[in-house]
PDB file of N, CA and C in Angstrom:
ATOM      1  N   MET A   1       0.629  44.241   5.636  1.00  0.00           N
ATOM      2  CA  MET A   1      -0.100  43.310   4.935  1.00  0.00           C
ATOM      3  C   MET A   1       0.721  41.916   5.136  1.00  0.00           C
ATOM      4  N   MET A   2       0.299  40.789   5.345  1.00  0.00           N
ATOM      5  CA  MET A   2       1.051  39.630   5.658  1.00  0.00           C
ATOM      6  C   MET A   2       1.309  38.940   4.403  1.00  0.00           C
ATOM      7  N   GLN A   3       2.483  38.375   4.444  1.00  0.00           N
ATOM      8  CA  GLN A   3       2.780  37.544   3.252  1.00  0.00           C
ATOM      9  C   GLN A   3       2.435  36.054   3.570  1.00  0.00           C
ATOM     10  N   ASN A   4       1.989  35.251   2.916  1.00  0.00           N
ATOM     11  CA  ASN A   4       1.839  34.062   3.244  1.00  0.00           C
ATOM     12  C   ASN A   4       3.135  33.013   3.175  1.00  0.00           C
ATOM     13  N   ASN A   5       3.270  32.141   3.916  1.00  0.00           N
ATOM     14  CA  ASN A   5       4.647  31.469   4.032  1.00  0.00           C
ATOM     15  C   ASN A   5       4.452  30.211   2.935  1.00  0.00           C
ATOM     16  N   PRO A   6       5.126  30.089   2.053  1.00  0.00           N
ATOM     17  CA  PRO A   6       4.889  28.756   1.157  1.00  0.00           C
ATOM     18  C   PRO A   6       5.678  27.379   1.814  1.00  0.00           C
ATOM     19  N   ALA A   7       6.375  27.691   2.736  1.00  0.00           N
ATOM     20  CA  ALA A   7       7.225  26.394   3.185  1.00  0.00           C
ATOM     21  C   ALA A   7       6.231  25.299   3.512  1.00  0.00           C
ATOM     22  N   PRO A   8       5.195  25.699   4.157  1.00  0.00           N
ATOM     23  CA  PRO A   8       4.470  24.365   4.615  1.00  0.00           C
ATOM     24  C   PRO A   8       4.023  23.484   3.504  1.00  0.00           C
ATOM     25  N   ALA A   9       3.475  24.265   2.587  1.00  0.00           N
ATOM     26  CA  ALA A   9       2.782  23.551   1.432  1.00  0.00           C
ATOM     27  C   ALA A   9       3.511  22.902   0.477  1.00  0.00           C
ATOM     28  N   LEU A  10       4.742  23.576   0.670  1.00  0.00           N
ATOM     29  CA  LEU A  10       5.949  23.115  -0.225  1.00  0.00           C
ATOM     30  C   LEU A  10       6.421  21.652   0.480  1.00  0.00           C
ATOM     31  N   LEU A  11       6.794  21.817   1.800  1.00  0.00           N
ATOM     32  CA  LEU A  11       6.983  20.523   2.492  1.00  0.00           C
ATOM     33  C   LEU A  11       6.047  19.399   2.600  1.00  0.00           C
ATOM     34  N   ARG A  12       4.715  20.029   2.524  1.00  0.00           N
ATOM     35  CA  ARG A  12       3.624  19.019   2.366  1.00  0.00           C
ATOM     36  C   ARG A  12       3.654  18.444   0.951  1.00  0.00           C
ATOM     37  N   PHE A  13       3.799  19.047  -0.041  1.00  0.00           N
ATOM     38  CA  PHE A  13       3.870  18.445  -1.496  1.00  0.00           C
ATOM     39  C   PHE A  13       5.024  17.735  -1.585  1.00  0.00           C
ATOM     40  N   ILE A  14       6.361  17.737  -1.248  1.00  0.00           N
ATOM     41  CA  ILE A  14       7.470  17.137  -1.250  1.00  0.00           C
ATOM     42  C   ILE A  14       7.108  15.779  -0.349  1.00  0.00           C
ATOM     43  N   PHE A  15       6.529  15.640   0.845  1.00  0.00           N
ATOM     44  CA  PHE A  15       6.320  14.688   1.426  1.00  0.00           C
ATOM     45  C   PHE A  15       5.429  13.670   0.788  1.00  0.00           C
ATOM     46  N   SER A  16       4.236  14.210   0.343  1.00  0.00           N
ATOM     47  CA  SER A  16       3.439  13.483  -0.157  1.00  0.00           C
ATOM     48  C   SER A  16       3.606  12.823  -1.436  1.00  0.00           C
ATOM     49  N   SER A  17       4.782  13.589  -2.295  1.00  0.00           N
ATOM     50  CA  SER A  17       5.222  13.132  -3.294  1.00  0.00           C
ATOM     51  C   SER A  17       6.021  11.832  -2.950  1.00  0.00           C
ATOM     52  N   LEU A  18       7.055  11.868  -2.207  1.00  0.00           N
ATOM     53  CA  LEU A  18       7.933  10.700  -1.709  1.00  0.00           C
ATOM     54  C   LEU A  18       7.203   9.735  -1.458  1.00  0.00           C
ATOM     55  N   LEU A  19       6.097   9.913  -0.484  1.00  0.00           N
ATOM     56  CA  LEU A  19       5.251   8.916  -0.187  1.00  0.00           C
ATOM     57  C   LEU A  19       4.732   8.147  -1.217  1.00  0.00           C
ATOM     58  N   LEU A  20       4.086   8.958  -2.372  1.00  0.00           N
ATOM     59  CA  LEU A  20       3.382   8.294  -3.348  1.00  0.00           C
ATOM     60  C   LEU A  20       4.642   7.449  -4.123  1.00  0.00           C
ATOM     61  N   GLY A  21       5.825   8.311  -4.387  1.00  0.00           N
ATOM     62  CA  GLY A  21       6.704   7.468  -5.006  1.00  0.00           C
ATOM     63  C   GLY A  21       7.145   6.135  -4.587  1.00  0.00           C
ATOM     64  N   MET A  22       7.294   6.230  -3.289  1.00  0.00           N
ATOM     65  CA  MET A  22       7.364   4.811  -2.287  1.00  0.00           C
ATOM     66  C   MET A  22       6.409   3.767  -2.599  1.00  0.00           C
ATOM     67  N   MET A  23       5.115   4.198  -2.720  1.00  0.00           N
ATOM     68  CA  MET A  23       4.221   3.076  -2.744  1.00  0.00           C
ATOM     69  C   MET A  23       4.397   2.855  -4.134  1.00  0.00           C
ATOM     70  N   ALA A  24       4.643   3.794  -5.441  1.00  0.00           N
ATOM     71  CA  ALA A  24       4.630   3.124  -6.586  1.00  0.00           C
ATOM     72  C   ALA A  24       5.775   2.371  -6.810  1.00  0.00           C
ATOM     73  N   ALA A  25       6.964   2.394  -6.106  1.00  0.00           N
ATOM     74  CA  ALA A  25       8.247   1.516  -6.126  1.00  0.00           C
ATOM     75  C   ALA A  25       7.862   0.158  -5.335  1.00  0.00           C
ATOM     76  N   TYR A  26       6.958   0.290  -4.562  1.00  0.00           N
ATOM     77  CA  TYR A  26       6.682  -1.228  -3.553  1.00  0.00           C
ATOM     78  C   TYR A  26       5.687  -1.760  -4.488  1.00  0.00           C
ATOM     79  N   GLY A  27       5.084  -1.348  -5.262  1.00  0.00           N
ATOM     80  CA  GLY A  27       3.866  -1.793  -6.119  1.00  0.00           C
ATOM     81  C   GLY A  27       4.701  -2.459  -7.433  1.00  0.00           C
ATOM     82  N   VAL A  28       5.504  -1.641  -8.095  1.00  0.00           N
ATOM     83  CA  VAL A  28       6.435  -2.312  -9.099  1.00  0.00           C
ATOM     84  C   VAL A  28       7.135  -3.558  -8.713  1.00  0.00           C
ATOM     85  N   SER A  29       7.603  -3.176  -7.295  1.00  0.00           N
ATOM     86  CA  SER A  29       8.411  -4.535  -6.775  1.00  0.00           C
ATOM     87  C   SER A  29       7.653  -5.901  -6.870  1.00  0.00           C
ATOM     88  N   LEU A  30       6.371  -5.691  -6.552  1.00  0.00           N
ATOM     89  CA  LEU A  30       5.449  -6.639  -6.252  1.00  0.00           C
ATOM     90  C   LEU A  30       5.370  -7.264  -7.557  1.00  0.00           C
ATOM     91  N   LEU A  31       5.449  -6.746  -8.989  1.00  0.00           N
ATOM     92  CA  LEU A  31       5.256  -7.188 -10.036  1.00  0.00           C
ATOM     93  C   LEU A  31       6.166  -8.483 -10.451  1.00  0.00           C
ATOM     94  N   SER A  32       7.383  -8.398  -9.882  1.00  0.00           N
ATOM     95  CA  SER A  32       8.201  -9.282 -10.091  1.00  0.00           C
ATOM     96  C   SER A  32       8.446 -10.680  -9.218  1.00  0.00           C
ATOM     97  N   VAL A  33       7.284 -10.503  -8.240  1.00  0.00           N
ATOM     98  CA  VAL A  33       7.091 -11.649  -7.256  1.00  0.00           C
ATOM     99  C   VAL A  33       5.878 -12.551  -7.662  1.00  0.00           C
ATOM    100  N   ASP A  34       6.121 -14.015  -7.811  1.00  0.00           N
ATOM    101  CA  ASP A  34       5.075 -14.509  -8.453  1.00  0.00           C
ATOM    102  C   ASP A  34       4.234 -14.938  -7.069  1.00  0.00           C
ATOM    103  N   VAL A  35       2.915 -14.563  -7.258  1.00  0.00           N
ATOM    104  CA  VAL A  35       1.798 -14.893  -6.533  1.00  0.00           C
ATOM    105  C   VAL A  35       1.094 -16.051  -6.611  1.00  0.00           C
ATOM    106  N   PRO A  36       1.311 -17.162  -5.882  1.00  0.00           N
ATOM    107  CA  PRO A  36       0.633 -18.593  -6.137  1.00  0.00           C
ATOM    108  C   PRO A  36      -0.653 -18.273  -5.967  1.00  0.00           C
ATOM    109  N   ILE A  37      -1.814 -18.894  -6.731  1.00  0.00           N
ATOM    110  CA  ILE A  37      -3.232 -18.565  -6.641  1.00  0.00           C
ATOM    111  C   ILE A  37      -3.655 -19.929  -6.756  1.00  0.00           C
ATOM    112  N   ASP A  38      -4.451 -20.599  -5.805  1.00  0.00           N
ATOM    113  CA  ASP A  38      -4.902 -21.658  -6.081  1.00  0.00           C
ATOM    114  C   ASP A  38      -6.351 -21.450  -6.043  1.00  0.00           C
ATOM    115  N   LEU A  39      -6.889 -21.859  -7.522  1.00  0.00           N
ATOM    116  CA  LEU A  39      -8.301 -21.414  -7.827  1.00  0.00           C
ATOM    117  C   LEU A  39      -9.148 -22.653  -7.331  1.00  0.00           C
ATOM    118  N   GLN A  40      -8.615 -23.654  -6.976  1.00  0.00           N
ATOM    119  CA  GLN A  40      -9.528 -24.758  -6.069  1.00  0.00           C
ATOM    120  C   GLN A  40      -9.556 -24.296  -4.777  1.00  0.00           C
ATOM    121  N   ALA A  41      -9.001 -23.450  -4.071  1.00  0.00           N
ATOM    122  CA  ALA A  41      -9.188 -23.224  -2.771  1.00  0.00           C
ATOM    123  C   ALA A  41     -10.827 -22.800  -2.347  1.00  0.00           C
ATOM    124  N   ARG A  42     -11.161 -22.450  -3.199  1.00  0.00           N
ATOM    125  CA  ARG A  42     -12.478 -21.956  -2.484  1.00  0.00           C
ATOM    126  C   ARG A  42     -13.400 -23.001  -2.386  1.00  0.00           C
ATOM    127  N   TYR A  43     -12.877 -24.137  -2.931  1.00  0.00           N
ATOM    128  CA  TYR A  43     -13.962 -25.599  -2.412  1.00  0.00           C
ATOM    129  C   TYR A  43     -13.486 -25.910  -1.110  1.00  0.00           C
ATOM    130  N   LEU A  44     -12.492 -25.335  -0.510  1.00  0.00           N
ATOM    131  CA  LEU A  44     -11.823 -25.842   0.789  1.00  0.00           C
ATOM    132  C   LEU A  44     -12.421 -25.136   2.181  1.00  0.00           C
ATOM    133  N   PRO A  45     -12.784 -26.002   2.994  1.00  0.00           N
ATOM    134  CA  PRO A  45     -13.282 -25.352   4.404  1.00  0.00           C
ATOM    135  C   PRO A  45     -12.136 -24.180   4.567  1.00  0.00           C
ATOM    136  N   PRO A  46     -12.570 -23.302   5.454  1.00  0.00           N
ATOM    137  CA  PRO A  46     -11.644 -22.185   5.829  1.00  0.00           C
ATOM    138  C   PRO A  46     -10.788 -22.795   6.984  1.00  0.00           C
ATOM    139  N   GLY A  47      -9.751 -22.355   6.909  1.00  0.00           N
ATOM    140  CA  GLY A  47      -8.592 -22.821   8.092  1.00  0.00           C
ATOM    141  C   GLY A  47      -8.774 -22.283   9.488  1.00  0.00           C
ATOM    142  N   ALA A  48      -7.918 -22.589  10.469  1.00  0.00           N
ATOM    143  CA  ALA A  48      -8.207 -22.015  11.644  1.00  0.00           C
ATOM    144  C   ALA A  48      -7.661 -20.629  11.812  1.00  0.00           C
ATOM    145  N   SER A  49      -6.993 -20.204  11.161  1.00  0.00           N
ATOM    146  CA  SER A  49      -6.774 -18.671  10.998  1.00  0.00           C
ATOM    147  C   SER A  49      -8.020 -17.724  10.574  1.00  0.00           C
ATOM    148  N   HIS A  50      -8.744 -18.384   9.734  1.00  0.00           N
ATOM    149  CA  HIS A  50      -9.836 -17.647   9.243  1.00  0.00           C
ATOM    150  C   HIS A  50     -10.883 -17.536  10.597  1.00  0.00           C
ATOM    151  N   TRP A  51     -11.090 -18.311  11.622  1.00  0.00           N
ATOM    152  CA  TRP A  51     -11.936 -18.301  12.584  1.00  0.00           C
ATOM    153  C   TRP A  51     -11.150 -16.946  13.763  1.00  0.00           C
ATOM    154  N   PHE A  52      -9.910 -17.229  14.019  1.00  0.00           N
ATOM    155  CA  PHE A  52      -9.359 -16.518  15.052  1.00  0.00           C
ATOM    156  C   PHE A  52      -8.646 -15.519  14.727  1.00  0.00           C
ATOM    157  N   TRP A  53      -8.030 -15.200  13.565  1.00  0.00           N
ATOM    158  CA  TRP A  53      -7.138 -13.960  13.101  1.00  0.00           C
ATOM    159  C   TRP A  53      -7.756 -13.290  12.084  1.00  0.00           C
ATOM    160  N   HIS A  54      -8.561 -13.755  11.427  1.00  0.00           N
ATOM    161  CA  HIS A  54      -9.067 -13.016  10.119  1.00  0.00           C
ATOM    162  C   HIS A  54      -9.948 -11.993  10.669  1.00  0.00           C
ATOM    163  N   ARG A  55      -9.706 -10.945  10.072  1.00  0.00           N
ATOM    164  CA  ARG A  55     -10.269  -9.553  10.250  1.00  0.00           C
ATOM    165  C   ARG A  55     -11.125  -9.066   8.791  1.00  0.00           C
TER     166      ARG A  55
END
């Protein structure tokens, strides 16, 4: 009878937990950055970057 190797599942869990923690830390770091929001920008025509580089 073969025994299951728990190492791949454990490594996958550690890797995903590490990535989730890094994404959470990045999100928390963005909270301290003041993001300028121009509420009047909706009435302006789109710039050149909208037509050539916007995806």
